Structures are given as structure tokens and as C-alpha cells.
Short mmCIF file of C-alpha atoms and ligand atoms in Angstrom, two decimals:
data_model
loop_
_atom_site.label_atom_id
_atom_site.label_comp_id
_atom_site.label_asym_id
_atom_site.label_seq_id
_atom_site.Cartn_x
_atom_site.Cartn_y
_atom_site.Cartn_z
CA MET R 1 -2.00 8.61 73.96
CA LYS R 2 -3.64 11.31 76.16
CA ASN R 3 -7.17 10.91 77.07
CA LYS R 4 -9.06 13.69 78.46
CA PRO R 5 -12.76 12.47 78.75
CA TYR R 6 -13.91 15.76 81.29
CA ARG R 7 -12.80 18.47 79.64
CA ILE R 8 -14.34 21.81 81.21
CA HIS R 9 -14.33 24.91 79.46
CA LYS R 10 -13.84 27.45 82.10
CA LYS R 11 -13.09 30.35 79.49
CA HIS R 12 -16.38 29.75 77.99
CA GLN R 13 -18.52 30.85 80.87
CA PRO R 14 -21.05 33.68 80.09
CA GLN R 15 -20.31 37.22 81.36
CA LYS R 16 -23.23 37.85 83.65
CA LYS R 17 -23.41 41.52 82.86
CA VAL R 18 -23.92 41.13 79.12
CA ASN R 19 -26.26 38.28 79.61
CA ASP R 20 -28.54 40.24 82.16
CA GLU R 21 -28.63 43.26 79.85
CA SER R 22 -29.78 41.11 76.92
CA ILE R 23 -32.46 39.09 78.80
CA GLU R 24 -33.66 42.49 79.83
CA GLU R 25 -33.94 44.26 76.38
CA THR R 26 -35.63 40.67 75.18
CA LEU R 27 -38.16 41.38 78.03
CA LYS R 28 -38.60 44.96 77.44
CA LYS R 29 -39.52 44.20 73.79
CA LEU R 30 -41.89 41.42 74.60
CA GLN R 31 -43.69 43.53 76.91
CA LYS R 32 -43.93 46.54 74.81
CA PRO R 33 -47.09 46.47 72.58
CA GLY R 34 -45.34 48.21 70.25
CA PRO R 35 -46.78 51.94 69.44
CA LYS R 36 -45.96 54.47 71.66
CA GLY R 37 -49.49 55.62 72.57
CA SER R 38 -50.43 52.14 73.96
CA ASP R 39 -48.04 52.53 76.56
CA TYR R 40 -49.79 54.45 79.25
CA ARG R 41 -52.69 51.45 78.70
CA GLU R 42 -50.43 49.02 80.29
CA ARG R 43 -49.52 51.58 83.15
CA SER R 44 -52.92 52.08 83.75
CA LEU R 45 -53.91 48.57 83.92
CA LYS R 46 -51.32 48.01 86.47
CA ILE R 47 -51.98 50.70 88.57
CA HIS R 48 -55.95 50.55 88.30
CA GLY R 49 -56.04 46.68 87.96
CA LEU R 50 -58.32 44.81 85.54
CA ILE R 51 -61.45 46.09 86.47
CA CYS R 52 -63.84 48.47 84.77
CA ALA R 53 -64.26 51.59 86.88
CA LYS R 54 -68.03 52.02 85.71
CA CYS R 55 -69.69 48.75 85.90
CA GLY R 56 -67.36 46.91 88.11
CA ARG R 57 -66.81 43.81 85.68
CA GLU R 58 -63.54 42.06 85.93
CA PHE R 59 -61.16 41.14 83.66
CA ASP R 60 -58.48 38.65 83.51
CA GLU R 61 -55.19 38.09 80.87
CA GLU R 62 -57.58 36.69 78.47
CA THR R 63 -60.30 39.32 78.25
CA ARG R 64 -57.89 42.35 78.85
CA HIS R 65 -58.30 43.58 75.42
CA LEU R 66 -61.91 44.43 76.18
CA LEU R 67 -60.48 46.97 79.00
CA THR R 68 -59.55 50.14 77.69
CA VAL R 69 -58.29 53.25 79.26
CA HIS R 70 -60.16 56.74 79.53
CA HIS R 71 -58.63 59.74 79.81
CA LYS R 72 -60.96 61.88 82.41
CA ASP R 73 -60.08 65.14 81.26
CA GLY R 74 -60.17 63.87 77.51
CA ASN R 75 -56.77 64.82 76.68
CA ASN R 76 -55.09 61.87 75.69
CA LEU R 77 -51.76 63.34 75.70
CA ASN R 78 -52.29 64.32 79.58
CA ASN R 79 -50.39 60.99 81.12
CA PRO R 80 -49.23 61.22 84.33
CA PRO R 81 -47.21 58.55 85.91
CA ASP R 82 -49.55 58.42 89.05
CA GLY R 83 -52.33 57.62 86.93
CA SER R 84 -54.87 60.20 87.91
CA ASN R 85 -56.11 61.11 84.37
CA TRP R 86 -56.67 57.57 83.51
CA GLU R 87 -59.98 55.23 84.04
CA ASN R 88 -60.17 51.76 83.00
CA LEU R 89 -63.40 51.01 81.31
CA CYS R 90 -64.43 48.26 79.36
CA VAL R 91 -65.28 48.89 75.83
CA TYR R 92 -68.88 49.22 76.56
CA CYS R 93 -68.63 51.54 79.28
CA HIS R 94 -65.75 53.64 77.24
CA ASP R 95 -68.44 54.03 74.47
CA ASP R 96 -70.66 55.29 76.90
CA GLU R 97 -68.81 57.64 78.44
CA HIS R 98 -68.20 59.47 74.86
CA THR R 99 -71.25 59.74 73.98
CA ARG R 100 -72.63 61.50 77.06
CA GLU R 101 -69.62 63.72 76.47
CA LEU R 102 -70.91 64.47 73.17
CA LEU R 103 -74.49 64.71 74.40
CA GLY R 104 -73.47 66.91 77.61
CA LYS R 105 -71.80 69.48 75.17
CA TYR R 106 -74.91 69.77 72.99
CA PHE R 107 -76.94 70.19 76.65
CA ASN R 108 -74.72 72.53 78.33
CA LYS R 109 -74.67 70.23 80.93
CA GLY R 110 -71.43 71.38 82.57
CA ASP R 111 -72.69 74.94 83.13
CA GLU R 112 -74.35 75.12 86.61
ZN1 ZN Z 1 -67.96 48.79 82.28
ZN1 ZN Z 2 -62.21 57.78 76.50
#
């Protein structure tokens, strides 16, 4: 009788390439919030940080949902990768910003 208590399955070692790819895919899926439109939000938060550009309130991972991305030119399709059209605003300041925009239009404020 032959006993081989220490059997090493060398052939079962995972191929590194395939493994790395699947991990990357999983991470991508986890990091992606889902809908396409919210993609720029994550980028803007990364570029500008978790801080409101207006009131300076700081946020963390737990409160980051209160921080929104405002488009400076009002066009949410204009999403330059350098973040130049984005402004991180807390929900309160964001609301305020858009209320002003509307009022500004009524009063023709931008006309100098
Ligand atoms: Zn704010
Ligand atoms: Zn906005």
C-alpha cells in the first residue's frame, strides 16, 4: 500500500492573468454606482474632495450622499474629465444655487 499524505496539486494553481482580470471586473462593478449619469459625481468628488465649495462644510464616507455635483454652466452633459465644469455643493447650497439661477433669469442679473 502506498500512502501519499502530502500531495501537492501544482496543476491547480490559478492562472494569474485570469485572476487579476476578474478581480478588476468585480472592483469596477462595486465602484460603479450603476446609472451612467452618476459617473461624473464620483469623479468630481475625487478631484475636488468631499467638501462643499460654497459653505466649506466637510463630508466623509458616511455623509457623502449629502454632497452633490453642480454643473457650473448648467449643462449636465458638459463633463470635462479635469472637473472644470463641476462644483461640489452640499444639497442645501446646491438648492440655493439653482434658486438663484432662476431668480437671476427673472431679474436679468447677468446683463451688465
Ligand atoms: Zn454647502
Ligand atoms: Zn446644479
